[in-house]
């Protein structure tokens, strides 16, 4: 059957945070139109020369035919790991009507321009699906001239690497991690293999906490992992464009509404959209007290952790009760280094992405799909690493002023 | 792996009504101890001579090792088909602690005495699991000397029969049915095959409504079907033993509480525990108005439907708005006959059991697991067919008087 060959076979083959954010924007921002843009940060790779446009369209078109199945709606509606009934009956009803909006695809300088526009609460579901499709088509293209044996050898090599990683991780029984690699995976099948192997390998030590991939969390009965993403802050800052004060205030409004909707269960703040320094200055003390912690997603993780420890201490909050989720370009060396440096001082967990699910031999790409316009306003992300900044240069400069951004950290994204 | 060979691989490989009733008794009858007893109504088959006791113990013991998985709890908690959040967060939490209580097994006159005792809200989960185990062991024993080819031929014959049934059913596009065959299935694998085939075969006409098997509803994304069973009425009548009036009133108390817990979504009444005649006399008019309808599970279905039509008309209720679910020993001939006779007069659906999931060649058994004692009181079921009556003869006679039972219908159960 044709369907079996398609890369995306389920709308839940995406990250859990698409649903936590999905409900949030469906409820609070029903009238916002967002355009998401695809960006290849690995500029030296001419994607349009490698990935066939017809195949890309075929995969995107197939994803548009999908609807949430009955069992998937049960799963989402029945989520209990983050506290009380986090998804409302009304939201689950709404999901029954969801299918992916149209896309715009064209070639531009050996690359692809790919955009998704629509009401935020529909367009939000494209992100990781589009990234998974492009990554898998890329890897298929790179391996298409291989013999079956060569391709198997390739995966065997990935398996050997995974074995080594597991052995390293098991040396630290208090080191807990999750799979965050849906968007960057080598292939759907490979991520499935990785998660299945981790469930088995860490069944005794319980160090593997779960996966961000909802389909795989369902399949393997592990915890669906997720927090929130930059898009929430990018879109709402954009909607307030024109008033510096309103833009500055928009981030805390999101934090406030997020707590109102999800409470302690999902209270991990992502602080780096406009620089963590701004967030650490403006995040209220009472929130520091009650929120679980923060996610570190760009810049120097050691510097970040030190700043955060300092912040908690300044407010006389015991950081041992708090959490950092490291999720930026991790590999086993970085994980162990961070764990050695900080695990006695603050609770650390690791959202392991590309290097977990796309470590088989082909050089991974650094791809993102981010919102670029909302109700006509251009959007911006700065992050703690200017190599990850998104937006028109003039807007980036403007946002730097508004958010008193003075980082100079710049490190090209290898993935 | 050994586990793969076990008959029961999941606590959700059971009928959906075990959960609707499970929550009901967990909430309302937390202090009731119930003993369930296995009964082979196909008396001429000496089960203990056919099924090895060691194998039976192994399968029962394996079922006792099972717990609900994370994904299964999501599924149950997320059930949305019958209205608002039918399973509470507290109940789903409780399910995390459930495992099957001990069993008592001994041979007695070439048969097995098999009983399950414990708090009602734990022991309730044994019923269909035990029945599925015994049926599958029986069929394995009957086919153990066959060659692989013979066994495949056997299943091929079952497939041909299913093809004929589907063709017959498709002649009536307004005929809708469900799979109710978990407890009587030929094997787990065979029921899985049947449900998968029905999903595919009726994908256009939508005549296959769903399955009572929760695992398979999950797997195939179809509706989990279920209502309630005799045990609710048997146990509560037993708890009121000693007072005729309290016993008579106990059934309506269950109907009342059931509506309070589940409302319209699950408002299908099972009237035959102590004879449908008694229920049709005592069921309040306002309930006739608001409840969806009734399930017919014993006696003459035509007589039942006529009596019910008469009842609705007497109360000036349009029966075309009401439902009968026929679920007693159906085959395609009976289904079509009932459909022809009644489908213009009242909405009819069909819960198809043994003849759907155990129609491959071996003669099916008529096995049940029913409550026999509750907090020390002996229990009784009369039903509309005295061949299906359960209880000690003296208790049966007593119950007949209490519930003014005067049916004489008696038809041996072929399945």
Coordinates of N, CA and C in Angstrom, one line a residue, chain A residues 50-181:
Chain A
X50 N 19.5 18.1 -4.0 CA 19.5 16.8 -3.4 C 18.2 16.1 -3.3
X51 N 17.2 16.9 -2.8 CA 15.9 16.4 -2.6 C 15.0 16.7 -3.8
X52 N 14.3 15.7 -4.4 CA 13.5 15.9 -5.5 C 12.2 16.7 -5.1
X53 N 11.9 17.7 -5.9 CA 10.7 18.5 -5.5 C 9.4 17.7 -5.6
X54 N 9.3 16.8 -6.5 CA 8.1 16.0 -6.7 C 7.9 15.1 -5.5
X55 N 9.0 14.5 -5.0 CA 8.9 13.6 -3.9 C 8.5 14.4 -2.6
X56 N 9.1 15.6 -2.5 CA 8.8 16.5 -1.4 C 7.3 16.8 -1.3
X57 N 6.8 17.2 -2.5 CA 5.4 17.6 -2.6 C 4.5 16.4 -2.2
X58 N 4.9 15.2 -2.7 CA 4.1 14.0 -2.5 C 4.0 13.7 -1.0
X59 N 5.1 13.9 -0.3 CA 5.1 13.6 1.2 C 4.3 14.7 1.9
X60 N 4.5 16.0 1.5 CA 3.7 17.0 2.2 C 2.2 16.9 1.9
X61 N 1.9 16.5 0.7 CA 0.5 16.3 0.3 C -0.1 15.1 1.1
X62 N 0.7 14.1 1.3 CA 0.2 13.0 2.0 C -0.1 13.3 3.5
X63 N 0.8 14.1 4.1 CA 0.6 14.6 5.4 C -0.7 15.3 5.6
X64 N -1.1 16.1 4.5 CA -2.3 16.9 4.5 C -3.6 16.0 4.5
X65 N -3.4 14.8 4.1 CA -4.6 13.9 4.1 C -4.9 13.3 5.4
X66 N -4.0 13.5 6.4 CA -4.2 12.8 7.7 C -5.1 13.5 8.6
X67 N -5.8 12.7 9.4 CA -6.7 13.2 10.5 C -6.2 12.5 11.7
X68 N -6.6 13.0 12.9 CA -6.3 12.3 14.1 C -7.3 11.1 14.2
X69 N -6.7 10.0 14.6 CA -7.6 8.8 14.7 C -8.2 8.8 16.1
X70 N -9.3 8.0 16.2 CA -10.0 7.8 17.4 C -9.0 7.5 18.6
X71 N -8.1 6.6 18.4 CA -7.2 6.1 19.5 C -6.2 7.2 19.8
X72 N -5.8 8.0 18.8 CA -4.9 9.1 19.1 C -5.6 10.2 20.0
X73 N -6.9 10.4 19.7 CA -7.7 11.4 20.5 C -7.9 10.9 21.9
X74 N -8.1 9.6 22.0 CA -8.2 9.0 23.4 C -6.8 9.3 24.1
X75 N -5.7 9.0 23.4 CA -4.4 9.2 24.1 C -4.2 10.6 24.5
X76 N -4.5 11.5 23.6 CA -4.2 12.9 24.0 C -5.1 13.4 25.1
X77 N -6.4 13.1 25.0 CA -7.4 13.5 26.0 C -7.1 12.8 27.3
X78 N -6.5 11.7 27.3 CA -6.3 10.9 28.5 C -4.9 11.2 29.2
X79 N -4.2 12.2 28.7 CA -2.9 12.5 29.2 C -3.0 12.9 30.7
X80 N -2.3 12.2 31.5 CA -2.4 12.3 33.0 C -1.1 12.7 33.7
X81 N 0.0 12.7 32.9 CA 1.3 12.7 33.5 C 1.7 14.1 34.1
X82 N 1.0 15.1 33.6 CA 1.3 16.5 34.0 C 0.3 17.1 34.9
X83 N -0.5 16.2 35.6 CA -1.6 16.7 36.4 C -2.9 16.6 35.8
X84 N -3.8 17.3 36.4 CA -5.3 17.1 36.1 C -5.6 17.4 34.7
X85 N -6.2 16.3 33.9 CA -6.9 16.6 32.7 C -6.3 17.8 31.9
X86 N -5.1 17.7 31.4 CA -4.6 18.9 30.9 C -5.2 19.4 29.6
X87 N -5.8 18.4 28.8 CA -6.4 18.8 27.6 C -7.9 18.7 27.8
X88 N -8.6 19.7 27.4 CA -10.1 19.8 27.6 C -10.8 19.0 26.6
X89 N -12.0 18.5 26.9 CA -12.9 17.8 26.0 C -13.1 18.7 24.7
X90 N -13.2 20.0 24.9 CA -13.5 20.8 23.8 C -12.3 20.9 22.8
X91 N -11.1 20.9 23.4 CA -9.9 20.9 22.6 C -9.8 19.5 21.8
X92 N -10.1 18.4 22.5 CA -10.0 17.2 21.8 C -11.1 17.1 20.6
X93 N -12.2 17.7 20.9 CA -13.3 17.8 19.8 C -12.7 18.6 18.7
X94 N -12.1 19.7 19.0 CA -11.5 20.6 18.0 C -10.5 19.8 17.1
X95 N -9.7 19.0 17.8 CA -8.6 18.2 17.1 C -9.2 17.3 16.0
X96 N -10.4 16.8 16.3 CA -11.1 16.0 15.3 C -11.2 16.7 13.9
X97 N -11.3 18.0 14.0 CA -11.5 18.8 12.7 C -10.1 19.2 12.1
X98 N -9.0 18.9 12.8 CA -7.8 19.4 12.3 C -7.2 18.6 11.1
X99 N -6.9 19.4 10.0 CA -5.9 18.8 9.0 C -5.0 19.9 8.7
X100 N -3.9 19.6 8.1 CA -2.8 20.6 7.9 C -3.2 21.5 6.8
X101 N -3.0 22.8 7.0 CA -3.3 23.8 6.0 C -2.3 23.7 4.8
X102 N -2.6 24.4 3.7 CA -1.8 24.4 2.5 C -0.4 24.8 2.8
X103 N 0.5 24.5 1.8 CA 1.9 25.0 2.0 C 2.3 25.7 0.7
X104 N 3.3 26.5 0.8 CA 3.9 27.2 -0.4 C 5.3 26.6 -0.6
X105 N 5.6 26.1 -1.7 CA 6.9 25.5 -2.0 C 7.4 26.0 -3.3
X106 N 8.7 26.5 -3.2 CA 9.3 26.9 -4.5 C 10.8 26.8 -4.3
X107 N 11.5 26.6 -5.4 CA 13.0 26.6 -5.3 C 13.5 28.0 -5.4
X108 N 14.6 28.2 -4.7 CA 15.2 29.5 -4.6 C 16.7 29.3 -4.3
X109 N 17.6 29.6 -5.3 CA 19.0 29.4 -5.1 C 19.4 28.0 -4.6
X110 N 19.0 27.0 -5.3 CA 19.4 25.6 -4.9 C 18.8 25.2 -3.6
X111 N 18.0 26.1 -3.0 CA 17.3 25.7 -1.7 C 15.8 25.7 -1.9
X112 N 15.1 25.4 -0.9 CA 13.7 25.5 -1.0 C 13.1 26.6 -0.1
X113 N 12.2 27.3 -0.7 CA 11.4 28.2 0.2 C 10.1 27.4 0.5
X114 N 9.9 27.2 1.7 CA 8.7 26.4 2.1 C 8.0 27.1 3.3
X115 N 6.7 27.4 3.1 CA 6.0 28.2 4.1 C 4.6 27.6 4.3
X116 N 4.2 27.8 5.6 CA 2.9 27.3 6.0 C 2.1 28.4 6.6
X117 N 0.9 28.7 6.1 CA 0.2 29.8 6.6 C -1.2 29.4 7.0
X118 N -1.7 30.0 8.0 CA -3.1 29.7 8.4 C -3.4 30.1 9.8
X119 N -4.6 29.9 10.3 CA -4.9 30.2 11.7 C -3.8 29.5 12.5
X120 N -3.3 30.2 13.5 CA -2.2 29.6 14.3 C -2.5 28.2 14.8
X121 N -3.8 28.0 15.3 CA -4.1 26.7 15.9 C -4.2 25.6 14.9
X122 N -4.2 25.9 13.6 CA -4.0 24.8 12.6 C -2.6 24.7 12.1
X123 N -2.0 25.9 11.8 CA -0.7 25.9 11.2 C 0.4 25.4 12.1
X124 N 0.1 25.4 13.4 CA 1.1 25.0 14.4 C 1.5 23.6 14.3
X125 N 0.7 22.7 13.6 CA 1.0 21.3 13.6 C 2.0 20.9 12.5
X126 N 2.3 21.9 11.6 CA 3.2 21.5 10.5 C 4.7 21.3 10.9
X127 N 5.1 22.1 11.9 CA 6.6 22.2 12.2 C 7.4 20.9 12.1
X128 N 7.2 20.1 13.1 CA 8.1 18.9 13.1 C 7.8 17.9 12.0
X129 N 6.5 17.9 11.5 CA 6.2 17.0 10.4 C 7.0 17.4 9.2
X130 N 7.0 18.7 8.9 CA 7.8 19.1 7.7 C 9.3 18.8 7.9
X131 N 9.8 19.0 9.1 CA 11.2 18.8 9.3 C 11.5 17.3 9.2
X132 N 10.7 16.4 9.7 CA 10.9 15.0 9.6 C 10.9 14.6 8.2
X133 N 10.0 15.1 7.4 CA 9.9 14.8 6.0 C 11.2 15.2 5.3
X134 N 11.7 16.4 5.5 CA 12.9 16.9 4.7 C 14.1 16.1 5.2
X135 N 14.2 15.8 6.4 CA 15.4 15.0 6.9 C 15.4 13.7 6.3
X136 N 14.2 13.0 6.3 CA 14.2 11.6 5.8 C 14.5 11.6 4.3
X137 N 13.9 12.5 3.6 CA 14.1 12.6 2.1 C 15.6 12.8 1.8
X138 N 16.2 13.7 2.6 CA 17.6 14.0 2.5 C 18.5 12.7 2.7
X139 N 18.2 12.0 3.7 CA 18.9 10.8 4.0 C 18.7 9.7 3.0
X140 N 17.5 9.6 2.5 CA 17.2 8.7 1.4 C 18.0 9.0 0.2
X141 N 18.1 10.3 -0.1 CA 18.8 10.8 -1.3 C 20.3 10.4 -1.1
X142 N 20.9 10.7 0.1 CA 22.3 10.4 0.3 C 22.6 8.9 0.2
X143 N 21.7 8.1 0.5 CA 22.0 6.7 0.5 C 21.4 5.9 -0.7
X144 N 20.8 6.6 -1.6 CA 20.1 5.9 -2.7 C 20.9 5.0 -3.6
X145 N 22.2 5.4 -3.7 CA 23.1 4.5 -4.5 C 23.8 3.4 -3.8
X146 N 23.5 3.3 -2.5 CA 24.1 2.3 -1.7 C 23.5 0.9 -2.0
X147 N 24.2 -0.1 -1.8 CA 23.6 -1.5 -1.8 C 22.9 -1.7 -0.5
X148 N 22.0 -2.7 -0.5 CA 21.3 -3.0 0.8 C 22.3 -3.2 1.9
X149 N 23.3 -4.0 1.6 CA 24.3 -4.3 2.6 C 24.9 -3.0 3.2
X150 N 25.3 -2.1 2.3 CA 25.9 -0.8 2.7 C 25.0 -0.1 3.7
X151 N 23.7 0.0 3.3 CA 22.7 0.7 4.1 C 22.5 0.0 5.4
X152 N 22.5 -1.3 5.4 CA 22.4 -2.0 6.7 C 23.7 -1.8 7.6
X153 N 24.8 -1.7 6.9 CA 26.1 -1.5 7.6 C 26.0 -0.2 8.3
X154 N 25.5 0.8 7.6 CA 25.3 2.1 8.1 C 24.5 2.1 9.4
X155 N 23.4 1.4 9.4 CA 22.5 1.4 10.5 C 23.2 0.5 11.6
X156 N 23.9 -0.5 11.3 CA 24.7 -1.3 12.3 C 25.7 -0.3 13.0
X157 N 26.3 0.5 12.2 CA 27.2 1.5 12.8 C 26.5 2.4 13.8
X158 N 25.3 2.8 13.4 CA 24.5 3.7 14.3 C 24.2 2.9 15.6
X159 N 23.9 1.6 15.4 CA 23.6 0.8 16.6 C 24.8 0.6 17.5
X160 N 25.9 0.4 17.0 CA 27.1 0.4 17.8 C 27.3 1.7 18.6
X161 N 27.1 2.8 17.9 CA 27.3 4.1 18.6 C 26.3 4.2 19.7
X162 N 25.0 3.8 19.5 CA 24.0 3.8 20.5 C 24.5 3.0 21.7
X163 N 25.0 1.8 21.4 CA 25.5 0.9 22.5 C 26.5 1.6 23.4
X164 N 27.4 2.3 22.7 CA 28.5 3.0 23.5 C 27.9 4.1 24.3
X165 N 26.9 4.9 23.7 CA 26.3 5.9 24.5 C 25.6 5.4 25.7
X166 N 24.8 4.3 25.5 CA 24.1 3.7 26.7 C 25.1 3.3 27.8
X167 N 26.2 2.8 27.4 CA 27.2 2.3 28.4 C 27.7 3.5 29.2
X168 N 28.0 4.6 28.5 CA 28.5 5.8 29.1 C 27.4 6.3 30.1
X169 N 26.2 6.4 29.6 CA 25.1 7.0 30.4 C 24.9 6.2 31.7
X170 N 25.0 4.9 31.5 CA 24.7 4.0 32.7 C 25.8 4.1 33.8
X171 N 26.9 4.7 33.5 CA 27.9 5.0 34.5 C 27.4 6.0 35.6
X172 N 26.3 6.7 35.2 CA 25.8 7.7 36.1 C 24.3 7.4 36.4
X173 N 24.1 6.7 37.4 CA 22.7 6.2 37.6 C 21.7 7.3 38.0
X174 N 22.2 8.5 38.3 CA 21.3 9.6 38.6 C 21.2 10.5 37.4
X175 N 21.6 10.1 36.3 CA 21.5 10.9 35.1 C 20.3 10.4 34.3
X176 N 19.3 11.3 34.1 CA 18.1 11.0 33.4 C 17.9 11.8 32.2
X177 N 17.4 11.2 31.1 CA 17.4 11.9 29.8 C 16.1 11.5 29.0
X178 N 15.8 12.3 28.0 CA 14.7 12.0 27.1 C 15.1 12.1 25.7
X179 N 14.3 11.5 24.8 CA 14.5 11.7 23.4 C 13.7 12.9 22.9
X180 N 14.4 13.9 22.4 CA 13.8 15.1 21.8 C 14.1 15.1 20.3
X181 N 14.3 14.0 19.6 CA 14.9 14.0 18.3 C 14.0 13.8 17.1

